[in-house]
Every structure is written in C-alpha cells, then in structure tokens.
Amino acid sequence: MPDIQTQEDLYLLVDEFYKKLLADDSISYIFTDVVKIKLEEHLPILVTFWSQGVLGTGGYSKNLTQIHLDVNEKEYLSPELFKIWLNHFNNAVDENFKGQKAEQIKTQALSIATVMQIKIAQNKTNN
C-alpha cells in the first residue's frame, strides 16, 4: 500500500472517511441533522486542512477549535463521539495507506480529538 503523498491521496482519504461516518447511525446525525454538511463543499476544506498538517502546504485559515465549539453548542460532542470519529478515521487511513505520513495523520487526528475534548470540557466549565 502507498503512503500519503499528494492532495489527491488526502481527498481519497477524507472521502472514504466521510462514507464511513455517514453510514454510521451513531454519529452520522451530527453531519446530516446538526451541521447539515454539504460534502462537496466540505471535502476540499478538509483536504486543505490535512494537507497543511501532513504535507506542509499551508492554506487552511479557519479556527478549528471554534468550529467544534459552535457545533457543541447545538449538540454535545461527547467523548464517545470522538472515539467513533477517530476509529473511522484510523480505519480509513489503514485501509488505503501505509507509511510514515499515514502514521503521522493518525497521530494528528488523535491529538485533535484530544484537544477538542479538553476545549469542550473547559468551555462547559466556563459557561
């Protein structure tokens, strides 16, 4: 299996990842009912985000933390949801890629999930 090397690889990854998320009733409602995500608009943003983190391309300028805090205001993003998210993400990586970048992106996803949970907990405490 190849390692992640291009933005096309990342597009494949996030596309496969979202297929898994949207097929899982325990988490899909966040994307279909709470956020009402438009995948054709969202996937290029995610590719830019992951490309910046893994390939060093830059270009992502949104506030990732604030986006998740805003979603959490509508629907509690529980540790269980982050566990499901991370599991689907890791499976999407492992089913399509193998190598240093594949491991790096899984580590970054775990870091993001951890930080988001901490921020959500802090925000709950402060409100």
PDB file of N, CA and C in Angstrom, residues 21-91:
ATOM      1  N   LEU A  21     -18.374   7.655   8.220  1.00  0.00           N
ATOM      2  CA  LEU A  21     -19.121   8.454   9.201  1.00  0.00           C
ATOM      3  C   LEU A  21     -20.608   8.505   8.865  1.00  0.00           C
ATOM      4  N   LEU A  22     -20.908   8.753   7.605  1.00  0.00           N
ATOM      5  CA  LEU A  22     -22.300   8.924   7.200  1.00  0.00           C
ATOM      6  C   LEU A  22     -23.069   7.605   7.186  1.00  0.00           C
ATOM      7  N   ALA A  23     -22.361   6.491   7.132  1.00  0.00           N
ATOM      8  CA  ALA A  23     -23.015   5.184   7.177  1.00  0.00           C
ATOM      9  C   ALA A  23     -23.243   4.699   8.609  1.00  0.00           C
ATOM     10  N   ASP A  24     -22.700   5.418   9.592  1.00  0.00           N
ATOM     11  CA  ASP A  24     -22.782   5.011  10.999  1.00  0.00           C
ATOM     12  C   ASP A  24     -23.828   5.864  11.718  1.00  0.00           C
ATOM     13  N   ASP A  25     -24.963   5.248  12.037  1.00  0.00           N
ATOM     14  CA  ASP A  25     -26.072   5.971  12.669  1.00  0.00           C
ATOM     15  C   ASP A  25     -25.703   6.590  14.011  1.00  0.00           C
ATOM     16  N   SER A  26     -24.692   6.052  14.674  1.00  0.00           N
ATOM     17  CA  SER A  26     -24.333   6.570  15.997  1.00  0.00           C
ATOM     18  C   SER A  26     -23.640   7.931  15.923  1.00  0.00           C
ATOM     19  N   ILE A  27     -23.214   8.351  14.722  1.00  0.00           N
ATOM     20  CA  ILE A  27     -22.540   9.640  14.574  1.00  0.00           C
ATOM     21  C   ILE A  27     -23.026  10.437  13.364  1.00  0.00           C
ATOM     22  N   SER A  28     -23.624   9.805  12.396  1.00  0.00           N
ATOM     23  CA  SER A  28     -23.989  10.491  11.142  1.00  0.00           C
ATOM     24  C   SER A  28     -24.915  11.681  11.360  1.00  0.00           C
ATOM     25  N   TYR A  29     -25.786  11.611  12.384  1.00  0.00           N
ATOM     26  CA  TYR A  29     -26.734  12.697  12.635  1.00  0.00           C
ATOM     27  C   TYR A  29     -26.046  14.042  12.888  1.00  0.00           C
ATOM     28  N   ILE A  30     -24.819  14.007  13.415  1.00  0.00           N
ATOM     29  CA  ILE A  30     -24.067  15.253  13.638  1.00  0.00           C
ATOM     30  C   ILE A  30     -23.866  15.971  12.301  1.00  0.00           C
ATOM     31  N   PHE A  31     -23.588  15.196  11.262  1.00  0.00           N
ATOM     32  CA  PHE A  31     -23.273  15.767   9.950  1.00  0.00           C
ATOM     33  C   PHE A  31     -24.508  15.997   9.088  1.00  0.00           C
ATOM     34  N   THR A  32     -25.570  15.231   9.335  1.00  0.00           N
ATOM     35  CA  THR A  32     -26.765  15.351   8.492  1.00  0.00           C
ATOM     36  C   THR A  32     -27.847  16.222   9.123  1.00  0.00           C
ATOM     37  N   ASP A  33     -27.986  16.194  10.451  1.00  0.00           N
ATOM     38  CA  ASP A  33     -29.062  16.917  11.122  1.00  0.00           C
ATOM     39  C   ASP A  33     -28.578  18.158  11.872  1.00  0.00           C
ATOM     40  N   VAL A  34     -27.460  18.047  12.565  1.00  0.00           N
ATOM     41  CA  VAL A  34     -26.978  19.147  13.400  1.00  0.00           C
ATOM     42  C   VAL A  34     -26.261  20.192  12.542  1.00  0.00           C
ATOM     43  N   VAL A  35     -25.295  19.764  11.758  1.00  0.00           N
ATOM     44  CA  VAL A  35     -24.495  20.677  10.953  1.00  0.00           C
ATOM     45  C   VAL A  35     -25.031  20.786   9.517  1.00  0.00           C
ATOM     46  N   LYS A  36     -25.691  19.743   9.055  1.00  0.00           N
ATOM     47  CA  LYS A  36     -26.200  19.694   7.668  1.00  0.00           C
ATOM     48  C   LYS A  36     -25.077  20.005   6.672  1.00  0.00           C
ATOM     49  N   ILE A  37     -24.060  19.190   6.765  1.00  0.00           N
ATOM     50  CA  ILE A  37     -22.847  19.378   5.976  1.00  0.00           C
ATOM     51  C   ILE A  37     -23.118  19.161   4.482  1.00  0.00           C
ATOM     52  N   LYS A  38     -22.486  19.989   3.666  1.00  0.00           N
ATOM     53  CA  LYS A  38     -22.526  19.803   2.212  1.00  0.00           C
ATOM     54  C   LYS A  38     -21.160  19.229   1.837  1.00  0.00           C
ATOM     55  N   LEU A  39     -21.121  17.931   1.603  1.00  0.00           N
ATOM     56  CA  LEU A  39     -19.850  17.250   1.384  1.00  0.00           C
ATOM     57  C   LEU A  39     -19.032  17.845   0.248  1.00  0.00           C
ATOM     58  N   GLU A  40     -19.687  18.220  -0.850  1.00  0.00           N
ATOM     59  CA  GLU A  40     -18.936  18.743  -1.990  1.00  0.00           C
ATOM     60  C   GLU A  40     -18.204  20.039  -1.629  1.00  0.00           C
ATOM     61  N   GLU A  41     -18.709  20.770  -0.637  1.00  0.00           N
ATOM     62  CA  GLU A  41     -18.035  21.984  -0.166  1.00  0.00           C
ATOM     63  C   GLU A  41     -17.045  21.669   0.956  1.00  0.00           C
ATOM     64  N   HIS A  42     -17.383  20.686   1.773  1.00  0.00           N
ATOM     65  CA  HIS A  42     -16.598  20.380   2.967  1.00  0.00           C
ATOM     66  C   HIS A  42     -15.313  19.601   2.657  1.00  0.00           C
ATOM     67  N   LEU A  43     -15.375  18.672   1.722  1.00  0.00           N
ATOM     68  CA  LEU A  43     -14.202  17.836   1.448  1.00  0.00           C
ATOM     69  C   LEU A  43     -12.971  18.634   1.017  1.00  0.00           C
ATOM     70  N   PRO A  44     -13.088  19.612   0.103  1.00  0.00           N
ATOM     71  CA  PRO A  44     -11.884  20.390  -0.248  1.00  0.00           C
ATOM     72  C   PRO A  44     -11.293  21.154   0.944  1.00  0.00           C
ATOM     73  N   ILE A  45     -12.145  21.603   1.859  1.00  0.00           N
ATOM     74  CA  ILE A  45     -11.658  22.294   3.064  1.00  0.00           C
ATOM     75  C   ILE A  45     -10.862  21.318   3.929  1.00  0.00           C
ATOM     76  N   LEU A  46     -11.392  20.106   4.078  1.00  0.00           N
ATOM     77  CA  LEU A  46     -10.685  19.089   4.862  1.00  0.00           C
ATOM     78  C   LEU A  46      -9.366  18.688   4.215  1.00  0.00           C
ATOM     79  N   VAL A  47      -9.372  18.580   2.895  1.00  0.00           N
ATOM     80  CA  VAL A  47      -8.129  18.253   2.187  1.00  0.00           C
ATOM     81  C   VAL A  47      -7.081  19.338   2.450  1.00  0.00           C
ATOM     82  N   THR A  48      -7.502  20.599   2.388  1.00  0.00           N
ATOM     83  CA  THR A  48      -6.576  21.712   2.666  1.00  0.00           C
ATOM     84  C   THR A  48      -6.056  21.625   4.098  1.00  0.00           C
ATOM     85  N   PHE A  49      -6.955  21.332   5.050  1.00  0.00           N
ATOM     86  CA  PHE A  49      -6.548  21.213   6.454  1.00  0.00           C
ATOM     87  C   PHE A  49      -5.492  20.116   6.626  1.00  0.00           C
ATOM     88  N   TRP A  50      -5.802  18.921   6.138  1.00  0.00           N
ATOM     89  CA  TRP A  50      -4.875  17.796   6.333  1.00  0.00           C
ATOM     90  C   TRP A  50      -3.598  17.971   5.509  1.00  0.00           C
ATOM     91  N   SER A  51      -3.720  18.594   4.350  1.00  0.00           N
ATOM     92  CA  SER A  51      -2.540  18.837   3.523  1.00  0.00           C
ATOM     93  C   SER A  51      -1.569  19.781   4.235  1.00  0.00           C
ATOM     94  N   GLN A  52      -2.118  20.780   4.907  1.00  0.00           N
ATOM     95  CA  GLN A  52      -1.281  21.695   5.680  1.00  0.00           C
ATOM     96  C   GLN A  52      -0.547  20.935   6.778  1.00  0.00           C
ATOM     97  N   GLY A  53      -1.262  20.052   7.468  1.00  0.00           N
ATOM     98  CA  GLY A  53      -0.674  19.327   8.595  1.00  0.00           C
ATOM     99  C   GLY A  53       0.297  18.230   8.198  1.00  0.00           C
ATOM    100  N   VAL A  54       0.002  17.541   7.099  1.00  0.00           N
ATOM    101  CA  VAL A  54       0.803  16.367   6.740  1.00  0.00           C
ATOM    102  C   VAL A  54       1.801  16.654   5.612  1.00  0.00           C
ATOM    103  N   LEU A  55       1.392  17.484   4.668  1.00  0.00           N
ATOM    104  CA  LEU A  55       2.265  17.763   3.524  1.00  0.00           C
ATOM    105  C   LEU A  55       2.924  19.141   3.603  1.00  0.00           C
ATOM    106  N   GLY A  56       2.495  19.954   4.595  1.00  0.00           N
ATOM    107  CA  GLY A  56       3.104  21.265   4.799  1.00  0.00           C
ATOM    108  C   GLY A  56       2.756  22.297   3.736  1.00  0.00           C
ATOM    109  N   THR A  57       1.574  22.146   3.116  1.00  0.00           N
ATOM    110  CA  THR A  57       1.209  23.030   2.006  1.00  0.00           C
ATOM    111  C   THR A  57       0.648  24.377   2.448  1.00  0.00           C
ATOM    112  N   GLY A  58       0.116  24.471   3.658  1.00  0.00           N
ATOM    113  CA  GLY A  58      -0.497  25.720   4.101  1.00  0.00           C
ATOM    114  C   GLY A  58      -1.869  25.907   3.477  1.00  0.00           C
ATOM    115  N   GLY A  59      -2.468  27.070   3.743  1.00  0.00           N
ATOM    116  CA  GLY A  59      -3.729  27.401   3.107  1.00  0.00           C
ATOM    117  C   GLY A  59      -4.968  27.268   3.971  1.00  0.00           C
ATOM    118  N   TYR A  60      -4.880  26.586   5.115  1.00  0.00           N
ATOM    119  CA  TYR A  60      -6.048  26.446   5.985  1.00  0.00           C
ATOM    120  C   TYR A  60      -6.035  27.591   6.989  1.00  0.00           C
ATOM    121  N   SER A  61      -7.137  28.358   7.027  1.00  0.00           N
ATOM    122  CA  SER A  61      -7.138  29.535   7.896  1.00  0.00           C
ATOM    123  C   SER A  61      -8.315  29.595   8.866  1.00  0.00           C
ATOM    124  N   LYS A  62      -9.163  28.582   8.865  1.00  0.00           N
ATOM    125  CA  LYS A  62     -10.327  28.603   9.762  1.00  0.00           C
ATOM    126  C   LYS A  62      -9.898  28.268  11.196  1.00  0.00           C
ATOM    127  N   ASN A  63     -10.746  28.615  12.158  1.00  0.00           N
ATOM    128  CA  ASN A  63     -10.480  28.306  13.558  1.00  0.00           C
ATOM    129  C   ASN A  63     -11.131  26.968  13.897  1.00  0.00           C
ATOM    130  N   LEU A  64     -10.340  25.916  13.811  1.00  0.00           N
ATOM    131  CA  LEU A  64     -10.838  24.552  14.011  1.00  0.00           C
ATOM    132  C   LEU A  64     -11.511  24.381  15.369  1.00  0.00           C
ATOM    133  N   THR A  65     -10.911  24.934  16.407  1.00  0.00           N
ATOM    134  CA  THR A  65     -11.478  24.815  17.752  1.00  0.00           C
ATOM    135  C   THR A  65     -12.838  25.482  17.824  1.00  0.00           C
ATOM    136  N   GLN A  66     -12.934  26.705  17.317  1.00  0.00           N
ATOM    137  CA  GLN A  66     -14.202  27.431  17.391  1.00  0.00           C
ATOM    138  C   GLN A  66     -15.301  26.723  16.604  1.00  0.00           C
ATOM    139  N   ILE A  67     -14.950  26.163  15.470  1.00  0.00           N
ATOM    140  CA  ILE A  67     -15.931  25.418  14.676  1.00  0.00           C
ATOM    141  C   ILE A  67     -16.538  24.298  15.518  1.00  0.00           C
ATOM    142  N   HIS A  68     -15.699  23.554  16.228  1.00  0.00           N
ATOM    143  CA  HIS A  68     -16.190  22.434  17.036  1.00  0.00           C
ATOM    144  C   HIS A  68     -16.946  22.917  18.271  1.00  0.00           C
ATOM    145  N   LEU A  69     -16.500  24.029  18.846  1.00  0.00           N
ATOM    146  CA  LEU A  69     -17.245  24.590  19.985  1.00  0.00           C
ATOM    147  C   LEU A  69     -18.634  25.047  19.544  1.00  0.00           C
ATOM    148  N   ASP A  70     -18.732  25.605  18.349  1.00  0.00           N
ATOM    149  CA  ASP A  70     -20.031  26.028  17.814  1.00  0.00           C
ATOM    150  C   ASP A  70     -20.947  24.825  17.598  1.00  0.00           C
ATOM    151  N   VAL A  71     -20.409  23.749  17.056  1.00  0.00           N
ATOM    152  CA  VAL A  71     -21.206  22.526  16.876  1.00  0.00           C
ATOM    153  C   VAL A  71     -21.636  21.995  18.241  1.00  0.00           C
ATOM    154  N   ASN A  72     -20.730  22.021  19.197  1.00  0.00           N
ATOM    155  CA  ASN A  72     -21.030  21.526  20.540  1.00  0.00           C
ATOM    156  C   ASN A  72     -22.160  22.315  21.203  1.00  0.00           C
ATOM    157  N   GLU A  73     -22.299  23.594  20.844  1.00  0.00           N
ATOM    158  CA  GLU A  73     -23.408  24.400  21.378  1.00  0.00           C
ATOM    159  C   GLU A  73     -24.756  23.850  20.909  1.00  0.00           C
ATOM    160  N   LYS A  74     -24.772  23.273  19.721  1.00  0.00           N
ATOM    161  CA  LYS A  74     -26.003  22.723  19.143  1.00  0.00           C
ATOM    162  C   LYS A  74     -26.259  21.299  19.624  1.00  0.00           C
ATOM    163  N   GLU A  75     -25.177  20.528  19.716  1.00  0.00           N
ATOM    164  CA  GLU A  75     -25.275  19.108  20.091  1.00  0.00           C
ATOM    165  C   GLU A  75     -23.983  18.718  20.791  1.00  0.00           C
ATOM    166  N   TYR A  76     -24.107  18.177  22.007  1.00  0.00           N
ATOM    167  CA  TYR A  76     -22.928  17.808  22.794  1.00  0.00           C
ATOM    168  C   TYR A  76     -22.048  16.809  22.043  1.00  0.00           C
ATOM    169  N   LEU A  77     -20.816  17.193  21.836  1.00  0.00           N
ATOM    170  CA  LEU A  77     -19.833  16.306  21.213  1.00  0.00           C
ATOM    171  C   LEU A  77     -19.147  15.510  22.323  1.00  0.00           C
ATOM    172  N   SER A  78     -19.695  14.376  22.593  1.00  0.00           N
ATOM    173  CA  SER A  78     -19.254  13.548  23.720  1.00  0.00           C
ATOM    174  C   SER A  78     -17.939  12.832  23.412  1.00  0.00           C
ATOM    175  N   PRO A  79     -17.234  12.404  24.465  1.00  0.00           N
ATOM    176  CA  PRO A  79     -16.030  11.595  24.247  1.00  0.00           C
ATOM    177  C   PRO A  79     -16.325  10.358  23.392  1.00  0.00           C
ATOM    178  N   GLU A  80     -17.517   9.790  23.536  1.00  0.00           N
ATOM    179  CA  GLU A  80     -17.887   8.616  22.736  1.00  0.00           C
ATOM    180  C   GLU A  80     -17.923   8.962  21.244  1.00  0.00           C
ATOM    181  N   LEU A  81     -18.458  10.132  20.922  1.00  0.00           N
ATOM    182  CA  LEU A  81     -18.485  10.546  19.510  1.00  0.00           C
ATOM    183  C   LEU A  81     -17.073  10.728  18.961  1.00  0.00           C
ATOM    184  N   PHE A  82     -16.182  11.287  19.769  1.00  0.00           N
ATOM    185  CA  PHE A  82     -14.797  11.438  19.314  1.00  0.00           C
ATOM    186  C   PHE A  82     -14.142  10.074  19.117  1.00  0.00           C
ATOM    187  N   LYS A  83     -14.484   9.119  19.962  1.00  0.00           N
ATOM    188  CA  LYS A  83     -13.942   7.761  19.826  1.00  0.00           C
ATOM    189  C   LYS A  83     -14.403   7.131  18.508  1.00  0.00           C
ATOM    190  N   ILE A  84     -15.674   7.307  18.187  1.00  0.00           N
ATOM    191  CA  ILE A  84     -16.229   6.785  16.932  1.00  0.00           C
ATOM    192  C   ILE A  84     -15.544   7.469  15.745  1.00  0.00           C
ATOM    193  N   TRP A  85     -15.438   8.806  15.824  1.00  0.00           N
ATOM    194  CA  TRP A  85     -14.797   9.590  14.766  1.00  0.00           C
ATOM    195  C   TRP A  85     -13.373   9.086  14.515  1.00  0.00           C
ATOM    196  N   LEU A  86     -12.623   8.938  15.591  1.00  0.00           N
ATOM    197  CA  LEU A  86     -11.233   8.513  15.495  1.00  0.00           C
ATOM    198  C   LEU A  86     -11.116   7.097  14.934  1.00  0.00           C
ATOM    199  N   ASN A  87     -11.991   6.210  15.356  1.00  0.00           N
ATOM    200  CA  ASN A  87     -11.978   4.837  14.869  1.00  0.00           C
ATOM    201  C   ASN A  87     -12.215   4.800  13.352  1.00  0.00           C
ATOM    202  N   HIS A  88     -13.211   5.543  12.879  1.00  0.00           N
ATOM    203  CA  HIS A  88     -13.479   5.592  11.436  1.00  0.00           C
ATOM    204  C   HIS A  88     -12.314   6.229  10.686  1.00  0.00           C
ATOM    205  N   PHE A  89     -11.725   7.265  11.266  1.00  0.00           N
ATOM    206  CA  PHE A  89     -10.596   7.928  10.618  1.00  0.00           C
ATOM    207  C   PHE A  89      -9.424   6.963  10.479  1.00  0.00           C
ATOM    208  N   ASN A  90      -9.073   6.302  11.576  1.00  0.00           N
ATOM    209  CA  ASN A  90      -7.946   5.358  11.549  1.00  0.00           C
ATOM    210  C   ASN A  90      -8.198   4.222  10.570  1.00  0.00           C
ATOM    211  N   ASN A  91      -9.441   3.715  10.532  1.00  0.00           N
ATOM    212  CA  ASN A  91      -9.769   2.643   9.588  1.00  0.00           C
ATOM    213  C   ASN A  91      -9.638   3.125   8.148  1.00  0.00           C
TER     214      ASN A  91
END
